[in-house]
Each structure stands twice: as structure tokens, then as C-alpha cells.
Amino acid sequence: MRTLKYAILGLLNKEPMTGYDIGKEFSRDLGEFWTAKHSQIYPELKKLLNEGLIVYEIQISGEILEKKLYSITEEGKEDFLQWLKKAEPIEPTPKDVFRLRMYFSNHLDVTTRLDLLEHQLLQHQDRLEHLRKNKERYETIPPLDSDNFGDYLVLDGAILRETGIIQWLENFISYCKK
Amino acid sequence: MRTLKYAILGLLNKEPMTGYDIGKEFSRDLGEFWTAKHSQIYPELKKLLNEGLIVYEIQISGEILEKKLYSITEEGKEDFLQWLKKAEPIEPTPKDVFRLRMYFSNHLDVTTRLDLLEHQLLQHQDRLEHLRKNKERYETIPPLDSDNFGDYLVLDGAILRETGIIQWLENFISYCKK
DNA sequence: CGCGACATGTAAGCAGTTACATGATTAT
DNA sequence: ATAATCATGTAACTGCTTACATGTCGCG
């Protein structure tokens, strides 16, 4: 499906960036729903370059360090917008190792189960708190056509996801305690 | 992480099965959080066999059709239970193509956006309804140590997940309509 | 007899992670 | 000076999907 391709085109569609910058975007809010390591990003950039969807210019930083500042071409923009507006069937449900484990949890004694659950709960509560803190930056919903809107959406989605997981964990914990 | 390995061991720990049966389990409720195709299952079974974690006996079905009925060994059980009780950090957040697309949605006009959102909403509502119907089979919560308990948990988790997604989509739709 | 489900495998390729490898810049 | 961050790449491997390939069983 070449999703990484479109993730990169989408980012370059906002503004020119280096491969390193793209990697950093994936560790911000966008990373709640898509990420890639630099070892995947650099080869993909090379591919997009060959396909004529992006170009780069060398920037000198400091004395000698060359960095490649990539920007999207007209062809790249078209390709990206085609992808963006296409209606697709929903994805198969994403894999989740912890829930797979809990599917088999009838083979664990109740104390072990509770330990595992509390451990998960704490981590998800941390993540939720962190997301809520990020969302506080927005006193109001950003305009529909601003770059910030996507960020806001992703945060909202991640908060609802974490809330659901926490609710599930709490239900489960209360079953175990009865 | 060899997760498929443990998914298979977990299923065989309930009862002996063929590779085909394992594939079918992944298209039931467990499939909400883990799946694998037969092209991945058969090679993995071969590997587990070599590792001594499972064994099989040939069953004749009809006149000549040989099927391999796999069961877990003592060594397999131990390995599985070790995996099951180990506390792990939470997984990095799962990828989601649709949310990635919506991250870039400020480049779409409002009608296209609403089309895409309604399209997703319908599909998630269908999935939710289907899950709720499955859950109706349980009038009460199954006992903590029964095989059904895992099934119930998974359903509960999937329902909460879908509810969160639907809520997010509805929020998003209402922003767009304002 | 034909069709859908049962049943088992392999091959090619894409996507993603971990590890290997190198070097410059900036702030302390 | 030295550590953290900036910056770019490749290689080996795991996991997973799609397609290729084959044959049986049970039902209508």
C-alpha cells in the first residue's frame, strides 16, 4: 500500500524537510498513528526521488555538514491528493499482544492476572495524561483548514483510544476482584 | 517476538487442532486482536515441531485425506506459561492509515471530508453491531478460569475500541458541520 | 457432477526492526 | 573535552501478504 510514501509526501506537502526532520515528526503527535525509523525513511526518500515525486537541495549547516532539504514536486502533490481523497474500506483490526495474552488468561492465577493488569493500567494512564497535557495547548478547536487541525484530531483520537483501553482494563480488574 | 508462536501454543493448549482449525480460530473473536493466514501458520507449525514444543498424529478423514492433528508437549506448555505471565511494557501505538490520512485532512474540502468520515462511520457501526450480537451469547460473565472468559474479554475490548472510534468520528463530523 | 468447505503446502515480495557504520554541530 | 543531538546511510533479518499449487470431502 506504500503508506510510508504518502506519510512522507504529506509531511513534505506542509513544508520542505530533511529525512531527519521527518523522523522527528513521527515522534510527535503524528506518531500516535504512524511512525517509521530513519533506516526506513532514507531508502524511501531515495525511491520517491527516482519517481520524481520529490526533489532536494543541499544545505550547509555549520562549516561542512551537508543536509538534504527535500520538497514535494507538482507530480508528488497530485499523487498525494489522489491518495488523500480516496474512500477505502476499514482496515483489518490491528494486532494487540497484550489482549492476545489476556485471551488466554484463564490459565493464570488471579494475583498474577491483577499484577499484569495494574502494570498495563499504570502505563496507559501515563500515556493518557501526557496526551491530555498536549491537548491543553489548544484552548479552542483549530480552524478546519489549518495545519494544526490534523494535530488536534490525532490527539483527540488517541485520547479516546486510551480511554477505551483504560475502561477495558478497569472492567477486567473489577471482574477479577469479585 | 515470535508472537504467532505463542498464539498457536495457546490455542493448542486448549485442545489439539489442525493447522486449518488454527486458521479458523483467527477468523472468530480472537481475530479482533490477532490473526494469521495459513501461509504463515503451516511454516510456523513446522518450526514448533522441530523445537519439540508440539507433536502431531495423522488422522484419516473420509477415505484417504490425511490431516495432522497437533497437540502441545509439556515443554511447549512451560514455554507458553512463561510467556503468558511475563509483565511487558505497553506496545508502541498501532498504525492506522485512516487517521494518518485525517491528519492531513486540512487539504480536503469539507464535502469530501464528510464523505470519507460517513463511509468510515458506517463500517465501524456495522462492526460494533456485529460484536454486540456476539456478546449477547453471554447473559452473564463467564467464570474467570473458563475458556469462554478470554472470548468474553476480547469482545468487551473490541466493543470499547469501536465505541471510541465511533465517538471520534462523530466528534470530527460535528466539527466539520459547524 | 459441480461447488463450497476442508486441508496442506511453497515462493516472491513488501514492510518494518535491529544492528552496523560514520561523522558534524552545539551546548555545557 | 564530552555528551547530546543533528545528520545520513546500509545490511541482515523477522513478520506478514499475495499468489502459486494441489488435492479431498460432503452436500445437493
CSV table of C-alpha atoms (C1' of nucleotides) in Angstrom, one decimal, chain D residues 3-23:
chain,number,residue,atom,x,y,z
D,3,DA,C1',27.9,14.4,25.7
D,4,DA,C1',23.6,15.0,23.4
D,5,DT,C1',21.7,15.9,19.3
D,6,DC,C1',21.9,16.5,14.4
D,7,DA,C1',22.6,14.0,10.1
D,8,DT,C1',22.8,10.1,6.6
D,9,DG,C1',23.3,5.9,5.1
D,10,DT,C1',23.4,0.1,4.5
D,11,DA,C1',22.8,-5.0,5.8
D,12,DA,C1',20.6,-8.7,7.8
D,13,DC,C1',16.6,-10.4,9.5
D,14,DT,C1',11.7,-11.1,11.0
D,15,DG,C1',6.9,-10.8,10.0
D,16,DC,C1',3.3,-10.7,7.0
D,17,DT,C1',0.7,-10.7,2.4
D,18,DT,C1',-0.4,-12.2,-2.2
D,19,DA,C1',-0.1,-15.5,-5.3
D,20,DC,C1',1.0,-20.1,-6.9
D,21,DA,C1',-0.1,-25.0,-6.4
D,22,DT,C1',-2.6,-29.3,-5.3
D,23,DG,C1',-6.0,-32.4,-3.8
